[in-house]
Amino acid sequence: MTTVIPFGPQHPVLPEPVSLKLEIDNDVVVGALPSLGYVHRGLEKFIDTKDYNQTTYICERICGICSALHGITYTKAVEKLFDAEIPERAEYIRVIVGELNRLHSHLLWLGLFADGFGFESLFYECWKYREEVLDVAERITGNRVIHSISKVGGVSRDLTKENIDMLLKMCDSLEPKIKDIEKVFVNNYTVKQRLVGLATMSKQLAYEAGTAGPTLRGSGNAIDVRETADWDIYKDLGFKTAVAKEGDCYGRTKVRIDELYESIKLIRNAISKLPNGDIATPIKGFPTGEAIMRTEQPRGEVVYYVKGNGTKNLERLKVRTPTFANIPSLLLMLPGVRLADVPIVVLTIDPCISCTER
Amino acid sequence: MSLAKSPWIIHVNCNSCNGCDIEVVACLTPLYDAERFGVLNIGTPKQADIMVVTGSVNYKNVNVIKNIYNQIPDPKVVLAVGACASTGGIFHNCYNVIGGVDQVIPVDAYVPGCCPRPEAILDGVVAALSILENKKKGNIKGKEVKLKGKEVPSNA
Amino acid sequence: MLENTIEATEIKSSGELLKTIEGLKSDGYRYSTMICLKANEGHDFIYVFEKDNKLKNLRYFVKPGEKPKSVSGIYLCALLIENEYQDLFGLTFEGLAIDYKGHLYLTPNSPKAPLA
Amino acid sequence: MNMTDILIAALVIFVAPIIGCLYAGIDRKITARLQGRVGPPLLQPYYDVKKLLSKDNMVVNPSQNFYVVVYVAFLILSLLMLVFRADILMIIFVYTVSSIALIVGGMSTGSPYARVGSSREIMAILAYEPILILYALAIYLLTGTFKLSAVVDASTPLLVYTPLIFIAMIVVLNIKLKKSPFDYSTSHHAHQELVKGMLTEYSGPGMAGIEIGHFYEYVFLTGLIFVFWAVNPLIGLIISAAAFFFVTLIDNITARVYWQWMLKLSWSVLLILSIVNIAFLYFSEATIM
């Protein structure tokens, strides 16, 4: 006998409204159909009424968790239209804020994930450490969540000496703490009971299903857009892609923890190489042409397509967010798991529904 | 005083960009620790007192939010957190956005900001508590909001 | 005339499109996304594929009233974006793996085909 | 039954929820401290119940609150029987009736979450009931009677001969208090895939009744642990308090597991532990009288 259990749109485990209709046969999921649209605002149409500078702020509010990297990617895409040379210092500041964003997003996810399998103290632990990152981000950018650091042509705020000291102090204090939570995620017996072997995707399957980010890398595919030529600053910073071979929820967790260390390393390297100079270059005129820009967000690769037609408004803005690419893989992962595992499997792709639906 | 010491909230994400949501969750975490005031983030509307709504209303979630509102037993208070929940915010004239939460259900308190800081949200909850007490004293019942699938507010 | 356009291979017919995409899949390309633009009364599709962090784009013009073929038979992950364009542009794709019939995002009350 | 008994019974009925409430408060406070938070006031559970009583009562099924009454009534009955040192087997059966009342109540609401939660709670009963029966059997073997009064009047504490059953009983305590890793049928904060499991559809006074029932249950379960060292009440209290602290600690360092895992644990490890203990008692013909 199959029972249909509505999972969402309002559900305590998922902070966001996504609805899954789960067909349950004897505690095992046999079918799942996601239903989207609870967060659809229609931002791709909204650019008609805003000029290309104002659109930066719209893009930052596509998602409040990966907001900095949305803004950075958008501005970089528009700069591509102008063929503009951006001061190096601005690029480094973008990297630092982007990695701060990744740090807080991954800690947030680790916490929510721990809550998903009922480990409340771990949830509180992760969120406690996340506040340290937010404090620094607030000092640098002026806001805890929506950073608004990037603008077309550069960044809007410079890093002061005091900010840099704060950043370095945060890196030093955060690293041992991440080691602590890593121990629990990797070694705790009950956590391993829940995660190991759950919702496994083979390397080939994850590749073909078009997944992105840690979902892809957790299956052994060393693909990270930070290594591409689109934004070559990462090559100078000694970036290394984090990969796990397991392909299950455990592997994806390990990838995200490794990326935390990687982000701290990147911030340190960026600070040590931080060049002096301007933080923005003036950009005049209206954009024409089309450009595709890709960067690596906490959740995976984001693709921005912008098209200008010589007016102050863009003609078309298209955002392919990482969760959008990962949701089809849920259809592959969910059948066969137990009902108790559904929140973990849904959370394992780090769903960001407001990204997906825009 | 019994109501003010044990406010259980249900957090409803309507059309939000997650910014306010994570700040609402951040209220519960060790730095802010809303449980000091007895605040519990309860998952089921039937046991909640305060409905914390983030994000504006769109055509798909309008019935969800009405449904949740109707399931909360009286006395109840609705707290709109963030610019979007208050007025629609930056997205107020998007094609799929109806507007603030008050277009659909009666809202008792607003927390402005994009996004509001956790301190502001806690302050909003405390403000909601006195409203909750007044509602209990005056025996004010929340009206049942009718579910009309086809209904579209006039100013949409 | 537009400057700095992205490189894209022009595809003339829908049969050729599906054949090219099948060829790309066997070459190990990943489906990244698809971009839909309004152009000359019809729609311009830009299919974006990715391999070894390099992009490959295909451009295909959908004539007014034409029902484009779905790619979701080849790449399952294409179904979400194609459903999205059914909603936003009022297109109808043929052979979708899961068809939300224009209600992925929108309900009967919402504005119809807002981007069209 | 004389006047003193009635007085004692009245005292138990009124004092037990206060102790249970304090225990719940201490539990929440310890949990908060373990999680690096300040935590709610000590009397928070009392405020919660008071608030729930003043709320509207929303029911999906007119009979669902009747099951809450049955749940609380049978809990009080089992607690009274424990205090009056009645037959331990009888106590276990009465206690089981109260648990079943809650399950039937959850089933009656018809919500899919409550239904799945209730069926998981049935699994929990399957898991811990054999251990409880063996616990009663151990008492019988040691004293020659199922009467609890024999344990209290004994010369040696029960724990000396039943250390393995004590370990099993701690796990049973964990299951019964619905603490992590066994909080799958319903959880305290409703943060799981089943929302609040079998209690999802309760609201207002109905929920308050369940909370009060929990208070009684805390005291009753303390009593079961207390029996292990009933000859000296002070040591008995210390042991039961330590057991509760241990359960709270476990709650904070584990994730939720599957009910299948719990069944495996209780039907292999715990059952073997208990049977080994029983076999030892049977062959050594030990007695604590």
PDB file of N, CA, C and O in Angstrom, chain B residues 46-78:
ATOM      1  N   LYS B  46      -0.534  24.242  14.909  1.00  0.00           N
ATOM      2  CA  LYS B  46      -1.565  24.013  15.939  1.00  0.00           C
ATOM      3  C   LYS B  46      -1.074  24.349  17.327  1.00  0.00           C
ATOM      4  O   LYS B  46      -1.875  24.461  18.251  1.00  0.00           O
ATOM      5  N   GLN B  47       0.246  24.392  17.531  1.00  0.00           N
ATOM      6  CA  GLN B  47       0.749  24.673  18.863  1.00  0.00           C
ATOM      7  C   GLN B  47       1.429  26.036  18.931  1.00  0.00           C
ATOM      8  O   GLN B  47       2.080  26.345  19.911  1.00  0.00           O
ATOM      9  N   ALA B  48       1.282  26.840  17.901  1.00  0.00           N
ATOM     10  CA  ALA B  48       2.008  28.103  17.856  1.00  0.00           C
ATOM     11  C   ALA B  48       1.142  29.243  18.374  1.00  0.00           C
ATOM     12  O   ALA B  48      -0.083  29.164  18.399  1.00  0.00           O
ATOM     13  N   ASP B  49       1.814  30.321  18.810  1.00  0.00           N
ATOM     14  CA  ASP B  49       1.117  31.534  19.231  1.00  0.00           C
ATOM     15  C   ASP B  49       1.421  32.686  18.288  1.00  0.00           C
ATOM     16  O   ASP B  49       0.572  33.504  17.999  1.00  0.00           O
ATOM     17  N   ILE B  50       2.673  32.752  17.848  1.00  0.00           N
ATOM     18  CA  ILE B  50       3.098  33.862  17.016  1.00  0.00           C
ATOM     19  C   ILE B  50       3.497  33.323  15.656  1.00  0.00           C
ATOM     20  O   ILE B  50       4.257  32.364  15.551  1.00  0.00           O
ATOM     21  N   MET B  51       2.955  33.924  14.627  1.00  0.00           N
ATOM     22  CA  MET B  51       3.288  33.503  13.274  1.00  0.00           C
ATOM     23  C   MET B  51       4.282  34.522  12.735  1.00  0.00           C
ATOM     24  O   MET B  51       3.957  35.690  12.575  1.00  0.00           O
ATOM     25  N   VAL B  52       5.508  34.080  12.528  1.00  0.00           N
ATOM     26  CA  VAL B  52       6.540  34.971  12.014  1.00  0.00           C
ATOM     27  C   VAL B  52       6.623  34.760  10.506  1.00  0.00           C
ATOM     28  O   VAL B  52       6.951  33.674  10.046  1.00  0.00           O
ATOM     29  N   VAL B  53       6.256  35.775   9.747  1.00  0.00           N
ATOM     30  CA  VAL B  53       6.232  35.631   8.295  1.00  0.00           C
ATOM     31  C   VAL B  53       7.385  36.426   7.706  1.00  0.00           C
ATOM     32  O   VAL B  53       7.598  37.586   8.049  1.00  0.00           O
ATOM     33  N   THR B  54       8.144  35.799   6.829  1.00  0.00           N
ATOM     34  CA  THR B  54       9.170  36.520   6.093  1.00  0.00           C
ATOM     35  C   THR B  54       8.825  36.440   4.622  1.00  0.00           C
ATOM     36  O   THR B  54       8.348  35.423   4.137  1.00  0.00           O
ATOM     37  N   GLY B  55       9.056  37.508   3.920  1.00  0.00           N
ATOM     38  CA  GLY B  55       8.831  37.507   2.478  1.00  0.00           C
ATOM     39  C   GLY B  55       7.421  37.898   2.108  1.00  0.00           C
ATOM     40  O   GLY B  55       6.494  37.826   2.910  1.00  0.00           O
ATOM     41  N   SER B  56       7.289  38.335   0.862  1.00  0.00           N
ATOM     42  CA  SER B  56       5.992  38.807   0.393  1.00  0.00           C
ATOM     43  C   SER B  56       5.122  37.627  -0.019  1.00  0.00           C
ATOM     44  O   SER B  56       5.524  36.483   0.040  1.00  0.00           O
ATOM     45  N   VAL B  57       3.939  37.948  -0.451  1.00  0.00           N
ATOM     46  CA  VAL B  57       2.985  36.918  -0.843  1.00  0.00           C
ATOM     47  C   VAL B  57       2.959  36.823  -2.358  1.00  0.00           C
ATOM     48  O   VAL B  57       2.946  37.846  -3.041  1.00  0.00           O
ATOM     49  N   ASN B  58       2.977  35.627  -2.887  1.00  0.00           N
ATOM     50  CA  ASN B  58       2.783  35.493  -4.321  1.00  0.00           C
ATOM     51  C   ASN B  58       1.580  34.611  -4.595  1.00  0.00           C
ATOM     52  O   ASN B  58       0.920  34.135  -3.672  1.00  0.00           O
ATOM     53  N   TYR B  59       1.289  34.404  -5.858  1.00  0.00           N
ATOM     54  CA  TYR B  59       0.021  33.757  -6.185  1.00  0.00           C
ATOM     55  C   TYR B  59      -0.016  32.297  -5.769  1.00  0.00           C
ATOM     56  O   TYR B  59      -1.075  31.717  -5.615  1.00  0.00           O
ATOM     57  N   LYS B  60       1.153  31.687  -5.638  1.00  0.00           N
ATOM     58  CA  LYS B  60       1.124  30.272  -5.307  1.00  0.00           C
ATOM     59  C   LYS B  60       1.059  30.044  -3.805  1.00  0.00           C
ATOM     60  O   LYS B  60       0.428  29.101  -3.364  1.00  0.00           O
ATOM     61  N   ASN B  61       1.713  30.916  -3.015  1.00  0.00           N
ATOM     62  CA  ASN B  61       1.718  30.612  -1.589  1.00  0.00           C
ATOM     63  C   ASN B  61       0.618  31.322  -0.831  1.00  0.00           C
ATOM     64  O   ASN B  61       0.543  31.200   0.382  1.00  0.00           O
ATOM     65  N   VAL B  62      -0.260  32.037  -1.532  1.00  0.00           N
ATOM     66  CA  VAL B  62      -1.292  32.793  -0.822  1.00  0.00           C
ATOM     67  C   VAL B  62      -2.212  31.859  -0.042  1.00  0.00           C
ATOM     68  O   VAL B  62      -2.593  32.132   1.100  1.00  0.00           O
ATOM     69  N   ASN B  63      -2.527  30.713  -0.634  1.00  0.00           N
ATOM     70  CA  ASN B  63      -3.401  29.784   0.080  1.00  0.00           C
ATOM     71  C   ASN B  63      -2.673  29.068   1.201  1.00  0.00           C
ATOM     72  O   ASN B  63      -3.277  28.730   2.215  1.00  0.00           O
ATOM     73  N   VAL B  64      -1.378  28.842   1.023  1.00  0.00           N
ATOM     74  CA  VAL B  64      -0.595  28.197   2.089  1.00  0.00           C
ATOM     75  C   VAL B  64      -0.612  29.063   3.336  1.00  0.00           C
ATOM     76  O   VAL B  64      -0.853  28.591   4.447  1.00  0.00           O
ATOM     77  N   ILE B  65      -0.401  30.357   3.137  1.00  0.00           N
ATOM     78  CA  ILE B  65      -0.281  31.247   4.299  1.00  0.00           C
ATOM     79  C   ILE B  65      -1.638  31.403   4.981  1.00  0.00           C
ATOM     80  O   ILE B  65      -1.739  31.416   6.209  1.00  0.00           O
ATOM     81  N   LYS B  66      -2.717  31.458   4.186  1.00  0.00           N
ATOM     82  CA  LYS B  66      -4.050  31.523   4.799  1.00  0.00           C
ATOM     83  C   LYS B  66      -4.330  30.272   5.609  1.00  0.00           C
ATOM     84  O   LYS B  66      -4.872  30.329   6.719  1.00  0.00           O
ATOM     85  N   ASN B  67      -3.940  29.136   5.035  1.00  0.00           N
ATOM     86  CA  ASN B  67      -4.168  27.866   5.693  1.00  0.00           C
ATOM     87  C   ASN B  67      -3.476  27.798   7.035  1.00  0.00           C
ATOM     88  O   ASN B  67      -4.064  27.387   8.044  1.00  0.00           O
ATOM     89  N   ILE B  68      -2.206  28.230   7.056  1.00  0.00           N
ATOM     90  CA  ILE B  68      -1.450  28.174   8.302  1.00  0.00           C
ATOM     91  C   ILE B  68      -2.065  29.117   9.322  1.00  0.00           C
ATOM     92  O   ILE B  68      -2.215  28.783  10.495  1.00  0.00           O
ATOM     93  N   TYR B  69      -2.467  30.303   8.849  1.00  0.00           N
ATOM     94  CA  TYR B  69      -3.085  31.273   9.766  1.00  0.00           C
ATOM     95  C   TYR B  69      -4.336  30.674  10.412  1.00  0.00           C
ATOM     96  O   TYR B  69      -4.543  30.802  11.615  1.00  0.00           O
ATOM     97  N   ASN B  70      -5.152  30.003   9.598  1.00  0.00           N
ATOM     98  CA  ASN B  70      -6.387  29.447  10.144  1.00  0.00           C
ATOM     99  C   ASN B  70      -6.130  28.317  11.124  1.00  0.00           C
ATOM    100  O   ASN B  70      -6.962  28.041  11.977  1.00  0.00           O
ATOM    101  N   GLN B  71      -4.978  27.660  10.998  1.00  0.00           N
ATOM    102  CA  GLN B  71      -4.724  26.513  11.873  1.00  0.00           C
ATOM    103  C   GLN B  71      -4.199  26.908  13.240  1.00  0.00           C
ATOM    104  O   GLN B  71      -4.153  26.079  14.141  1.00  0.00           O
ATOM    105  N   ILE B  72      -3.778  28.161  13.408  1.00  0.00           N
ATOM    106  CA  ILE B  72      -3.242  28.566  14.705  1.00  0.00           C
ATOM    107  C   ILE B  72      -4.403  28.866  15.633  1.00  0.00           C
ATOM    108  O   ILE B  72      -5.288  29.650  15.285  1.00  0.00           O
ATOM    109  N   PRO B  73      -4.419  28.257  16.819  1.00  0.00           N
ATOM    110  CA  PRO B  73      -5.531  28.535  17.743  1.00  0.00           C
ATOM    111  C   PRO B  73      -5.413  29.926  18.356  1.00  0.00           C
ATOM    112  O   PRO B  73      -4.314  30.448  18.525  1.00  0.00           O
ATOM    113  N   ASP B  74      -6.562  30.509  18.691  1.00  0.00           N
ATOM    114  CA  ASP B  74      -6.580  31.835  19.309  1.00  0.00           C
ATOM    115  C   ASP B  74      -6.078  31.777  20.741  1.00  0.00           C
ATOM    116  O   ASP B  74      -6.211  30.752  21.385  1.00  0.00           O
ATOM    117  N   PRO B  75      -5.519  32.831  21.317  1.00  0.00           N
ATOM    118  CA  PRO B  75      -5.156  34.086  20.672  1.00  0.00           C
ATOM    119  C   PRO B  75      -3.873  33.950  19.874  1.00  0.00           C
ATOM    120  O   PRO B  75      -2.993  33.200  20.250  1.00  0.00           O
ATOM    121  N   LYS B  76      -3.788  34.670  18.775  1.00  0.00           N
ATOM    122  CA  LYS B  76      -2.617  34.554  17.922  1.00  0.00           C
ATOM    123  C   LYS B  76      -2.207  35.921  17.399  1.00  0.00           C
ATOM    124  O   LYS B  76      -3.023  36.843  17.337  1.00  0.00           O
ATOM    125  N   VAL B  77      -0.931  36.023  17.047  1.00  0.00           N
ATOM    126  CA  VAL B  77      -0.389  37.290  16.580  1.00  0.00           C
ATOM    127  C   VAL B  77       0.444  37.009  15.339  1.00  0.00           C
ATOM    128  O   VAL B  77       1.117  35.988  15.261  1.00  0.00           O
ATOM    129  N   VAL B  78       0.344  37.896  14.361  1.00  0.00           N
ATOM    130  CA  VAL B  78       1.155  37.744  13.155  1.00  0.00           C
ATOM    131  C   VAL B  78       2.227  38.827  13.169  1.00  0.00           C
ATOM    132  O   VAL B  78       1.939  39.999  13.381  1.00  0.00           O
TER     133      VAL B  78
END
